[in-house]
mmCIF file of C-alpha atoms and ligand atoms in Angstrom:
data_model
loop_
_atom_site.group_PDB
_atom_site.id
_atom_site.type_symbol
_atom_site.label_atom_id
_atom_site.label_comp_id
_atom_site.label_asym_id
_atom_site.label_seq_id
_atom_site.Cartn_x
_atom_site.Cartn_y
_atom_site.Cartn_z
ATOM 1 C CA UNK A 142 13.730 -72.990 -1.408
ATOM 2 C CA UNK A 143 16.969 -74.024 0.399
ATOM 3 C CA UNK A 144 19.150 -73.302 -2.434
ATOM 4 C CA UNK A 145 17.404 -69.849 -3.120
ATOM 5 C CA UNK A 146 17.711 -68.858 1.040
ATOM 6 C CA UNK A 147 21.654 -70.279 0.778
ATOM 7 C CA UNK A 148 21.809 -68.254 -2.044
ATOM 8 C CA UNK A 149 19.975 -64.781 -0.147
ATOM 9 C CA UNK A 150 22.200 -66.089 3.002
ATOM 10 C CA UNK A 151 25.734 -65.070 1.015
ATOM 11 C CA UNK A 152 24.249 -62.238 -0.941
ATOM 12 C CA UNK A 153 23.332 -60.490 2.608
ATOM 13 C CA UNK A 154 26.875 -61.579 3.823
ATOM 14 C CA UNK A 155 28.395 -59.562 0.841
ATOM 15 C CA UNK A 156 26.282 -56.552 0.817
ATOM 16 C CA UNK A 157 26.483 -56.100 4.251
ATOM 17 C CA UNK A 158 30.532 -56.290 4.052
ATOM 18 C CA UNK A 159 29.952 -53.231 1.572
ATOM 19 C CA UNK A 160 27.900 -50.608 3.885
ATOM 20 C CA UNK A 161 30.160 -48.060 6.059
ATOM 21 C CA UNK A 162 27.322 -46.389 7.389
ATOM 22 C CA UNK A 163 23.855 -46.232 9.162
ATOM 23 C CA UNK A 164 22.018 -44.878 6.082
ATOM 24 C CA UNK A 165 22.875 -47.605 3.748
ATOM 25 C CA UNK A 166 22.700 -49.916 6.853
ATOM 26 C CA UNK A 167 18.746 -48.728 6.630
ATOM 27 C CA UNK A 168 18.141 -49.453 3.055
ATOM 28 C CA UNK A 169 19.450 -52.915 3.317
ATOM 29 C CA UNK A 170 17.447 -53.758 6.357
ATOM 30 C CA UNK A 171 14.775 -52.437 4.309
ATOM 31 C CA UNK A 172 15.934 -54.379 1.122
ATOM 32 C CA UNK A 173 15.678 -57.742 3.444
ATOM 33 C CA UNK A 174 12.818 -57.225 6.196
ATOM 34 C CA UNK A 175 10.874 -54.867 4.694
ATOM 35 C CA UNK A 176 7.879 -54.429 3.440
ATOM 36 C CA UNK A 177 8.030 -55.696 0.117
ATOM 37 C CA UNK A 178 11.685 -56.995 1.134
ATOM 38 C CA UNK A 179 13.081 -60.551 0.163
ATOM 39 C CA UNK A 180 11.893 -62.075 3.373
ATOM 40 C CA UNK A 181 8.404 -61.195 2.821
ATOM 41 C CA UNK A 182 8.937 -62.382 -0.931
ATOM 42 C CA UNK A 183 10.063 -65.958 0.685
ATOM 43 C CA UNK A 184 6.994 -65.834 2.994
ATOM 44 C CA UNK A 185 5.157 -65.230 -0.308
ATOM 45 C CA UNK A 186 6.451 -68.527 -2.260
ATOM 46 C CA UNK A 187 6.396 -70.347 1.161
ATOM 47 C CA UNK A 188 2.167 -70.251 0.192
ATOM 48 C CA UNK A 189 2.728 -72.273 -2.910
ATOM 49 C CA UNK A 190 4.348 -74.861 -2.181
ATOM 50 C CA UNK A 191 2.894 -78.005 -1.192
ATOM 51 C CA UNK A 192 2.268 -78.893 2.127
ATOM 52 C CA UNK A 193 4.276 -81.757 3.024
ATOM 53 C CA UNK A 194 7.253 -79.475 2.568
ATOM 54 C CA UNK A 195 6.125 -76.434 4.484
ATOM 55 C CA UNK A 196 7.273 -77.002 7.433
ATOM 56 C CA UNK A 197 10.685 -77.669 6.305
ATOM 57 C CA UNK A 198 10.895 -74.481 4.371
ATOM 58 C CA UNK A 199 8.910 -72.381 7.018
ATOM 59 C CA UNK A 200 11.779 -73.462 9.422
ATOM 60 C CA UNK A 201 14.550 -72.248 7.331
ATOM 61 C CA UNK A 202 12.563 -68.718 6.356
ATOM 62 C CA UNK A 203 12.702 -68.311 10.029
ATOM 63 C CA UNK A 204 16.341 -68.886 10.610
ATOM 64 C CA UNK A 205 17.492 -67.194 7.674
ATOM 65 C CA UNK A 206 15.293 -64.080 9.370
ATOM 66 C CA UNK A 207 16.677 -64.571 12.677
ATOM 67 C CA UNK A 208 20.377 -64.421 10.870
ATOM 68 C CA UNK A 209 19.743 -61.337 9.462
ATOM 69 C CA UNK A 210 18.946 -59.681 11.958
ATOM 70 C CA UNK A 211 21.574 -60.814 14.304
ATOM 71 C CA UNK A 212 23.750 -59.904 11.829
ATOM 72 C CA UNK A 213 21.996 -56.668 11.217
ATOM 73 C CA UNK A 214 22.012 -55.597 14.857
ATOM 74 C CA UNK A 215 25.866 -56.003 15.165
ATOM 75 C CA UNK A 216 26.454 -54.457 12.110
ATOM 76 C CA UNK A 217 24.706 -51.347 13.336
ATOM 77 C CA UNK A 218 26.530 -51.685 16.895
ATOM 78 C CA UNK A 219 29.981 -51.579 15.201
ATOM 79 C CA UNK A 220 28.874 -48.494 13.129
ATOM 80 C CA UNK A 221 27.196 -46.279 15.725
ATOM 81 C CA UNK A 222 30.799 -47.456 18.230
ATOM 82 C CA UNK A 223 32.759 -46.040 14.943
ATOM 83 C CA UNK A 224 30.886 -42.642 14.510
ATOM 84 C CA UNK A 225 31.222 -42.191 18.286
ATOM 85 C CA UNK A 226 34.840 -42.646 18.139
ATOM 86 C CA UNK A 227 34.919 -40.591 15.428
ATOM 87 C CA UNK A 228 33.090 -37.698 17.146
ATOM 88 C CA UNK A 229 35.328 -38.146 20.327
ATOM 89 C CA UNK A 230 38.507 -37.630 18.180
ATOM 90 C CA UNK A 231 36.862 -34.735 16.498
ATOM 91 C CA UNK A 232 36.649 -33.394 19.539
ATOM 92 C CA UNK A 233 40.027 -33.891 20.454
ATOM 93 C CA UNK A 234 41.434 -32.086 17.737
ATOM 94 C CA UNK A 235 39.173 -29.210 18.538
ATOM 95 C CA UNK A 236 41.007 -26.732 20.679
ATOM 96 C CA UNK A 237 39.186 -24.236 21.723
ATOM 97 C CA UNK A 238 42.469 -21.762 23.318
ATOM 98 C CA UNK A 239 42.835 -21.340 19.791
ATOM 99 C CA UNK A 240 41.586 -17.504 19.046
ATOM 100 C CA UNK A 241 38.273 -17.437 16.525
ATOM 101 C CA UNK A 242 37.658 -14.338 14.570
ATOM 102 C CA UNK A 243 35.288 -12.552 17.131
ATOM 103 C CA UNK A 244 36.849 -13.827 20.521
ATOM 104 C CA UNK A 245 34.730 -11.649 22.744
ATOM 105 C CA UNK A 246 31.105 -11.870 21.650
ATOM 106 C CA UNK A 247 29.567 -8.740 21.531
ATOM 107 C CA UNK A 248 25.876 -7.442 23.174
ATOM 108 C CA UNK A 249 22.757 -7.111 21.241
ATOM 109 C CA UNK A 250 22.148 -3.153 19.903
ATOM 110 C CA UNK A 251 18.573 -3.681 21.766
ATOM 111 C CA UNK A 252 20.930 -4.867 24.955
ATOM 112 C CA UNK A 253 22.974 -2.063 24.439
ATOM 113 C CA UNK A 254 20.357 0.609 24.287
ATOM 114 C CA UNK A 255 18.584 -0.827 26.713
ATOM 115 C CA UNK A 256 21.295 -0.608 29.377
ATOM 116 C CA UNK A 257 22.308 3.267 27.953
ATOM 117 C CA UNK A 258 18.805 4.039 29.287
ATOM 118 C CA UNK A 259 18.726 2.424 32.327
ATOM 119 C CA UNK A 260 21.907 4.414 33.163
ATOM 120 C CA UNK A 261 20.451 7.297 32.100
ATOM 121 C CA UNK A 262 17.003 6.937 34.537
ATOM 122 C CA UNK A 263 19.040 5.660 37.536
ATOM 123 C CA UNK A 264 20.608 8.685 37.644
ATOM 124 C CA UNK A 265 18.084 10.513 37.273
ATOM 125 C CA UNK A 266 16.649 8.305 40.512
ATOM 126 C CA UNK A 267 14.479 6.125 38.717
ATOM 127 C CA UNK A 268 13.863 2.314 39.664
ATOM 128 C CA UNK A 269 14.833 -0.239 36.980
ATOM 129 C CA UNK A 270 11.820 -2.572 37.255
ATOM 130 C CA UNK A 271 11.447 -5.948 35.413
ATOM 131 C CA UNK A 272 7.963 -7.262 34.753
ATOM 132 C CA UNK A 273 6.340 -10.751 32.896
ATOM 133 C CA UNK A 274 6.221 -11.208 29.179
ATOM 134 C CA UNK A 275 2.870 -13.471 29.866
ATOM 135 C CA UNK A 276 0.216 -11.128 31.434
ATOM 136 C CA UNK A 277 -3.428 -11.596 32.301
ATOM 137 C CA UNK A 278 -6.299 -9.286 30.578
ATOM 138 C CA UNK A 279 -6.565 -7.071 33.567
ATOM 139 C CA UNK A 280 -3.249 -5.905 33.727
ATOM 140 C CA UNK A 281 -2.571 -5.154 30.181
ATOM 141 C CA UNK A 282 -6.320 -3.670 29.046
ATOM 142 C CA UNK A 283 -8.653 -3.152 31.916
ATOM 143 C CA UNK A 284 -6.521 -1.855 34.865
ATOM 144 C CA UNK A 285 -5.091 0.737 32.032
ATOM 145 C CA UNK A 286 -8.709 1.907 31.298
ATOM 146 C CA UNK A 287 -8.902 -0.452 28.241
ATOM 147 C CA UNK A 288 -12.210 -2.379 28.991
ATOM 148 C CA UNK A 289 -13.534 -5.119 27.100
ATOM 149 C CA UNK A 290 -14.378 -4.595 23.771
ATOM 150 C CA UNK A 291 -12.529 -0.745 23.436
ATOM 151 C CA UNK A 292 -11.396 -0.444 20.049
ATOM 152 C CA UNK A 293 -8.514 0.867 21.321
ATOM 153 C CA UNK A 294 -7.772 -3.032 21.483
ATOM 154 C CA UNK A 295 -7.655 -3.311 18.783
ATOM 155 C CA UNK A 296 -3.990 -1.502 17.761
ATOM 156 C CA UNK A 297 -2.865 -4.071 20.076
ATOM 157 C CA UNK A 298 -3.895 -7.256 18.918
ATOM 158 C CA UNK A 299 -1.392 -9.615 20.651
ATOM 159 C CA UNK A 300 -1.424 -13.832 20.933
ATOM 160 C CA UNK A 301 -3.436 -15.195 23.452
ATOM 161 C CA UNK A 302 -2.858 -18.411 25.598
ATOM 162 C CA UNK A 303 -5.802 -20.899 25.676
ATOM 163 C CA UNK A 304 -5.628 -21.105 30.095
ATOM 164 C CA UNK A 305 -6.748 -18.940 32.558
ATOM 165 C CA UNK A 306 -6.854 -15.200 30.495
ATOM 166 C CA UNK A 307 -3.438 -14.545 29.822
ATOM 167 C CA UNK A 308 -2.018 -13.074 27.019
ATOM 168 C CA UNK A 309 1.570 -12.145 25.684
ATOM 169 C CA UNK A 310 1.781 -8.372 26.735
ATOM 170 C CA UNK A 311 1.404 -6.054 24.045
ATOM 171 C CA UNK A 312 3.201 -3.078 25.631
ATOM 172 C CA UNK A 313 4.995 -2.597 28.646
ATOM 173 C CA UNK A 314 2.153 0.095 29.981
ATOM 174 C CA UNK A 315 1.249 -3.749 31.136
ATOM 175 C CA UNK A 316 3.277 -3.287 34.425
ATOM 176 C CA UNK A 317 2.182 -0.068 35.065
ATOM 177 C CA UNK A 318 -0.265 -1.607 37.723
ATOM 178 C CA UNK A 319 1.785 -3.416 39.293
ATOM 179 C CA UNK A 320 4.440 -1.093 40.232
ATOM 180 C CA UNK A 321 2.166 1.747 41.382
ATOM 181 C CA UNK A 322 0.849 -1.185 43.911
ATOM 182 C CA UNK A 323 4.501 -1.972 44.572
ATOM 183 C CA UNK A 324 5.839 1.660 45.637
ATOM 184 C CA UNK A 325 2.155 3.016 45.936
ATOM 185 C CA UNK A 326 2.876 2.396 50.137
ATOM 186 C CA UNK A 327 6.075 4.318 50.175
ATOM 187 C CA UNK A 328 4.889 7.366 48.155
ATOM 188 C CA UNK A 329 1.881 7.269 50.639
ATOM 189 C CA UNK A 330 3.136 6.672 54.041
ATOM 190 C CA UNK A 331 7.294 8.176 53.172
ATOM 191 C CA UNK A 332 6.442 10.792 50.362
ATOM 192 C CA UNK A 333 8.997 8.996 48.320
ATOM 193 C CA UNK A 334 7.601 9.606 44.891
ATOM 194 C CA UNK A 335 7.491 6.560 42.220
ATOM 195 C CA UNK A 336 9.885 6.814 39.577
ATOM 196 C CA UNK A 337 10.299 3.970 37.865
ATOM 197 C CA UNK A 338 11.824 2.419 34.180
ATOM 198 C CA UNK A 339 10.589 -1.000 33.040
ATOM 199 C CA UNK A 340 11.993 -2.402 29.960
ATOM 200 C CA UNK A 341 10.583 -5.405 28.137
ATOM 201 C CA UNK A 342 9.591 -7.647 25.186
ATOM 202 C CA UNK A 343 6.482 -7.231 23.746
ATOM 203 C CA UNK A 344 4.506 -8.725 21.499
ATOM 204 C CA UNK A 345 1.630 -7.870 18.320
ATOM 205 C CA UNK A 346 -0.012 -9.708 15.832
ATOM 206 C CA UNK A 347 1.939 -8.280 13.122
ATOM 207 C CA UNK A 348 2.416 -8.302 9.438
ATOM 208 C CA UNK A 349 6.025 -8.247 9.275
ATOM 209 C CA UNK A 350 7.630 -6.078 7.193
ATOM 210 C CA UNK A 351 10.762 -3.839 7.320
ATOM 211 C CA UNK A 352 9.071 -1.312 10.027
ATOM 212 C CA UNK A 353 7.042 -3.822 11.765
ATOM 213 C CA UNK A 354 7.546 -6.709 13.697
ATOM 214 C CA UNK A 355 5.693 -9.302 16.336
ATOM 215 C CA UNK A 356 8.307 -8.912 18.443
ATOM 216 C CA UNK A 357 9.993 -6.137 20.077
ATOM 217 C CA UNK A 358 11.077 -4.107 23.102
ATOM 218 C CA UNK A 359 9.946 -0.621 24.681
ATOM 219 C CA UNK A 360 10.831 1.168 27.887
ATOM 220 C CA UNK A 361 7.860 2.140 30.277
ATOM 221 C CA UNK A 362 8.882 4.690 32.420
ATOM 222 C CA UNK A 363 6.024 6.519 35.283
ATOM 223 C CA UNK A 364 6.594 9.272 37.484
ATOM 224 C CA UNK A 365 3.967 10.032 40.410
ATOM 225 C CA UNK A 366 3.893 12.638 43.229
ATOM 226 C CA UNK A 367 2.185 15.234 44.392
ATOM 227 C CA UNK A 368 2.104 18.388 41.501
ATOM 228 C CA UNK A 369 4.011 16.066 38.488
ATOM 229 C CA UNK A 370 2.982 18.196 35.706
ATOM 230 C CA UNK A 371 3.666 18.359 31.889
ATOM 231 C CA UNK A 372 6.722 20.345 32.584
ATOM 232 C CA UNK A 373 7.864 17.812 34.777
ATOM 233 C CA UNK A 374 7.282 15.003 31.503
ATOM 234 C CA UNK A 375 9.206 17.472 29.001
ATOM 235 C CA UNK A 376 11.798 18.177 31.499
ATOM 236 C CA UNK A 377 12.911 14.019 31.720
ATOM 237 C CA UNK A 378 12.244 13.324 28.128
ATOM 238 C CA UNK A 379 14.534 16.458 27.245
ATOM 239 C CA UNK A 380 17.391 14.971 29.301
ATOM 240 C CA UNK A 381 17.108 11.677 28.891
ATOM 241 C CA UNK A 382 16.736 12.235 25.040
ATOM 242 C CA UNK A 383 19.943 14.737 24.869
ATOM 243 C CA UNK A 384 21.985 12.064 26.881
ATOM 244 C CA UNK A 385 21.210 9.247 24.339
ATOM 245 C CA UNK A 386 21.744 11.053 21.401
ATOM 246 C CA UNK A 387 24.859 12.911 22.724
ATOM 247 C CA UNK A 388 23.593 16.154 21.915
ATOM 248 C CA UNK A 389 20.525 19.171 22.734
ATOM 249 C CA UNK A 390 17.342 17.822 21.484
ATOM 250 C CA UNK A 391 14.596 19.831 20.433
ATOM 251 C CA UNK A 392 11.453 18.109 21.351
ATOM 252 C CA UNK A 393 7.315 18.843 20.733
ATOM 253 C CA UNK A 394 4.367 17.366 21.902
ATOM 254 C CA UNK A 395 1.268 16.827 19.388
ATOM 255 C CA UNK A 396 -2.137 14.900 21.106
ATOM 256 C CA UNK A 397 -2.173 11.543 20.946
ATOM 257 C CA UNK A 398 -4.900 8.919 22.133
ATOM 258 C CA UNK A 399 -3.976 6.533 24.392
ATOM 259 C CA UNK A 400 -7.303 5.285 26.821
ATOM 260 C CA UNK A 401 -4.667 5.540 29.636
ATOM 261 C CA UNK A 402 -3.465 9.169 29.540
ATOM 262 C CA UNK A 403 -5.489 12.162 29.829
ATOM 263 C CA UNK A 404 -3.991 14.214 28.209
ATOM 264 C CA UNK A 405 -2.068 12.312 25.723
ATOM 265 C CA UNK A 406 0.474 13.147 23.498
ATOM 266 C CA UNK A 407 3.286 11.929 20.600
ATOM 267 C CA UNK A 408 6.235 13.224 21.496
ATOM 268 C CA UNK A 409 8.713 14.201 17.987
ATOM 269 C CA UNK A 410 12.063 15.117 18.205
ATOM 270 C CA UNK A 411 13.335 17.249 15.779
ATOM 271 C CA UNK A 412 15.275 15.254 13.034
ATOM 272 C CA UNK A 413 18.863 14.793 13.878
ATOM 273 C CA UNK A 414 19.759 14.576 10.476
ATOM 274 C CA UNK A 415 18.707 17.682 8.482
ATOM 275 C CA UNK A 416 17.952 19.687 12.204
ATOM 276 C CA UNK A 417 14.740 20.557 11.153
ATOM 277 C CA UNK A 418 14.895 21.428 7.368
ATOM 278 C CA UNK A 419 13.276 18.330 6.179
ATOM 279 C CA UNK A 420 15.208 14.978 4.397
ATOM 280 C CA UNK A 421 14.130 11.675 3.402
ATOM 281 C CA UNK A 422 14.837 10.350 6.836
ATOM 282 C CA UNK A 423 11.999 12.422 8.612
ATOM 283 C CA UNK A 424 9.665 12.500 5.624
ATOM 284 C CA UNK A 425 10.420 15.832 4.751
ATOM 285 C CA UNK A 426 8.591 16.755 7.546
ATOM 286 C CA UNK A 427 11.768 18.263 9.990
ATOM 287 C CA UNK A 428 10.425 15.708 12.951
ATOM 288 C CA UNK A 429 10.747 12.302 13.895
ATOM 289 C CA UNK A 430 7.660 10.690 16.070
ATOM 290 C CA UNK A 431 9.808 8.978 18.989
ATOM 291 C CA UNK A 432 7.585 7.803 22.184
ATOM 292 C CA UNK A 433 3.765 8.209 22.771
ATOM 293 C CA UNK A 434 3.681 9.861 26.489
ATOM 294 C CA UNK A 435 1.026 12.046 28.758
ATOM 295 C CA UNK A 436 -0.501 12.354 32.217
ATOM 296 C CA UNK A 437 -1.456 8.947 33.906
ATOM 297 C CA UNK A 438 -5.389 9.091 33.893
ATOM 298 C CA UNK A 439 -7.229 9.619 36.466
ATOM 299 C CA UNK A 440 -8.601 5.636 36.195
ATOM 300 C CA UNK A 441 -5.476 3.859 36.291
ATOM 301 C CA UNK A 442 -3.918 5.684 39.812
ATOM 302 C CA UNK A 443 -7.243 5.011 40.890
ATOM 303 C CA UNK A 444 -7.074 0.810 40.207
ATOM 304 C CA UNK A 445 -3.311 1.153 41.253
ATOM 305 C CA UNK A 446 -4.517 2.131 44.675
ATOM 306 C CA UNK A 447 -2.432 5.489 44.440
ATOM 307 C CA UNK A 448 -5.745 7.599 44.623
ATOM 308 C CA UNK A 449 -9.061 7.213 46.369
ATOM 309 C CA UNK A 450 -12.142 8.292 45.931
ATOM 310 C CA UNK A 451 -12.359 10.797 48.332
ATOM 311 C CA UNK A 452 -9.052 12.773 46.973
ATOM 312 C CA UNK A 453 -9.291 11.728 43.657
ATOM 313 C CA UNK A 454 -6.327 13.579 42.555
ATOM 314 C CA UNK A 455 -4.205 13.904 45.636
ATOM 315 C CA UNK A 456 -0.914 12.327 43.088
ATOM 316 C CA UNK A 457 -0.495 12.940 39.503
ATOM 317 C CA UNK A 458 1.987 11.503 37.537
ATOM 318 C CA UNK A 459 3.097 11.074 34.249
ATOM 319 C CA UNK A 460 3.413 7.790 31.944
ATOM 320 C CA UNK A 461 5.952 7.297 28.741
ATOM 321 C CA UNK A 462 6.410 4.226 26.398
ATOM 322 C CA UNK A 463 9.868 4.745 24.481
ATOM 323 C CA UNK A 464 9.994 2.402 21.494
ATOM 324 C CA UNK A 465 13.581 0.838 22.217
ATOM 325 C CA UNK A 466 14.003 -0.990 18.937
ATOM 326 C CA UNK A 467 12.752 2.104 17.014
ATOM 327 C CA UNK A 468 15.354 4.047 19.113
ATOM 328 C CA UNK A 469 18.168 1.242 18.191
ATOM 329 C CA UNK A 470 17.190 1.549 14.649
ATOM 330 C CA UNK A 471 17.532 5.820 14.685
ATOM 331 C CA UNK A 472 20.719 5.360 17.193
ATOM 332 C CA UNK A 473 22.621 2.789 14.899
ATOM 333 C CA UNK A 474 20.715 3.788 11.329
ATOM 334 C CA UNK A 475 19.564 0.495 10.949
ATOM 335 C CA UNK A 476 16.637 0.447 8.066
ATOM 336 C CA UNK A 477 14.826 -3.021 8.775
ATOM 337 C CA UNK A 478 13.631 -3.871 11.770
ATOM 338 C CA UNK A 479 14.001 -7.538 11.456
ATOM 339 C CA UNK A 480 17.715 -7.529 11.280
ATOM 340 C CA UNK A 481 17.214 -8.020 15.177
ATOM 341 C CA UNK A 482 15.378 -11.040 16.039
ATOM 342 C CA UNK A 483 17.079 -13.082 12.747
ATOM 343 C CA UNK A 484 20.325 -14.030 15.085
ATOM 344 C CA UNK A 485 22.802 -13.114 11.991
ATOM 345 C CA UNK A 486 26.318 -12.218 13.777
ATOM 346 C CA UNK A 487 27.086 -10.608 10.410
ATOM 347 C CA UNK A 488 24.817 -8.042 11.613
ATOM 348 C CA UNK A 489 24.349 -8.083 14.897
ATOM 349 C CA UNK A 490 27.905 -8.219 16.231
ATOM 350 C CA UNK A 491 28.856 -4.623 14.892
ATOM 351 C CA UNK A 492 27.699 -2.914 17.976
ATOM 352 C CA UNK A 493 29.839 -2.274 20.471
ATOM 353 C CA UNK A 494 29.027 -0.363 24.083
ATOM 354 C CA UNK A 495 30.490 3.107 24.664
HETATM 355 N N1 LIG B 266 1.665 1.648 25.686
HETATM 356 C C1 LIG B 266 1.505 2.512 24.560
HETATM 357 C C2 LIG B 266 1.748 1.726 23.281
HETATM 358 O O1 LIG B 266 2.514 0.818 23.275
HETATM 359 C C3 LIG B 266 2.452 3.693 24.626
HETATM 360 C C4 LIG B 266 2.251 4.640 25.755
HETATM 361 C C5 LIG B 266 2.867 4.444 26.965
HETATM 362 C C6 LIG B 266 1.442 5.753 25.588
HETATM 363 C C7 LIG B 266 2.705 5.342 28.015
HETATM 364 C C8 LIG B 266 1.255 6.642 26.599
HETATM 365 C C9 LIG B 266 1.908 6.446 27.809
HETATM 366 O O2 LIG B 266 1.184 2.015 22.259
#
């Protein structure tokens, strides 16, 4: 036994000479104290032999262990101390005035968009509102005239959170409530009508696939005063619309059902690309389907405390939701949606603002 641990003693000494780093540092430790290492071999033997010498032996087991790892433990020290230094002069030779290929950064397309719009509305006198990504039930179904159990649910099955009813929002219609009871006051007591953009992430449980995704971003916008009409919807979409694309648009409303509007509607624009005669882009079809849109219902100014019951339709007002990554993808011909949530500057970094 003495001659055999004598023997493991200088073996150690020379394999651990040979390691340079933590990885080979782990299979040696391994190779000694583990398992089915040589330590736990010697422990093995030390049951066969006879008593009288078991002490002995058990003794020098021990201090053979207790060498190894000593010697183990500063082994490691020395190499994590080297790797740091190592890092530290890495560092040093790092110098970061020197210029990289894209110096500035650039803005997401979604970011850009986003911002065009906001431009766009505030001029227009609109309020750029920000809003919660986690929402409870109430304000993204019920106070929008979705009650339990609708099936209009179920277009907008979303993720739920396991506490207290909330939900990520599946549309930015979500906020809807709480900015009519935010500038509800002032419309009332200042006839300062609401007009108001809210832009946000929202989220679906999605198959993704090159048009769809869980993630993405629309633009709520509402507009509520006394006599808001469809005219008054066409008029801002028109606009805002022209502006974006740089040019007239020709826009058309067909129904649409959407628990929250009465009446609802699709709003198209008429395709940029062929204007009108029909190519692959639009289907054939001369029209592209851009933003679902109509007159707030009757319900929802009601639980936004902008009506009562006794002058039920003293305001009217209408509602838009403006897909903003569909309108990134027709503004910057981008084909697959997930190009923007899969962070690759290759692609991302080719937008630039105006
Ligand atoms: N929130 C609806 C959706 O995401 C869109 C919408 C907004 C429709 C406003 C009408 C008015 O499907």
């Amino acid at each position: 036994m003495k001659e055999k641990i004598q023997k493991l003693t200088e073996q150690f000494g020379e394999d651990l000479s040979k390691v340079t780093d933590l990885t080979a540092l782990e299979t040696l430790r391994l190779d000694y104290m583990g398992k089915k290492g040589q330590i736990a071999e010697l422990m093995k033997e030390l049951g066969k032999i006879p008593v009288e010498q078991k002490k002995e032996a058990g003794q020098m087991i021990n201090t053979f262990k207790q060498d190894v790892t000593s010697r183990f433990e500063s082994k490691k020290e020395e190499l994590v101390r080297a790797e740091e230094e190592r890092m530290i002069n890495a560092a040093e030779a790092y110098d970061e005035s020197l210029p990289t290929e894209n110096p500035c950064g650039s803005y997401h397309p979604i970011t850009l968009v986003q911002r065009e719009l906001e431009d766009i509305f505030e001029s227009m006198g609109f309020d750029v509102e920000d809003y919660n990504e986690i929402v409870d039930d109430y304000h993204c179904f019920e106070a929008l005239n979705i009650p339990k159990f609708h099936p209009a649910r179920d277009m907008q099955d979303t993720y739920y959170l396991s506490s207290k009813n909330q939900l990520l929002k599946s549309h930015t219609s979500a906020a809807q409530n709480a900015i009519m009871m935010k500038y509800g006051k002032a419309l009332k007591e200042k006839d300062r009508p609401i007009r108001a953009v809210f832009p946000g992430r929202c989220f679906r449980n999605e198959a993704i696939d090159a048009c769809h995704e869980n993630t993405f971003f629309q633009m709520e916008g509402i507009m509520i005063d006394k006599n808001i009409s469809i005219s008054n919807l066409i008029y801002f979409m028109k606009t805002m619309l022209s502006e974006v694309f740089e040019r007239d648009v020709t826009v058309r409303l067909r129904p649409g059902f959407f628990p929250f509007v009465e009446p609802g509607f699709e709003l198209d624009i008429q395709c940029l690309i062929c204007g009108g005669d029909g190519c692959p882009s639009c289907k054939n079809s001369g029209w592209l389907e851009l933003c679902p849109c109509g007159m707030i219902h009757p319900n929802v100014l009601k639980y936004g405390g902008i009506n009562t019951e006794e002058e039920p339709d003293k305001y009217t007002g209408f509602a838009f939701g403006l897909g903003l990554t569909r309108l990134a993808m027709m503004k910057y011909g981008v084909k697959d949606i997930r190009v923007f949530n899969e962070g690759d500057l290759n692609a991302l970094s080719q937008f630039v603002s105006k």
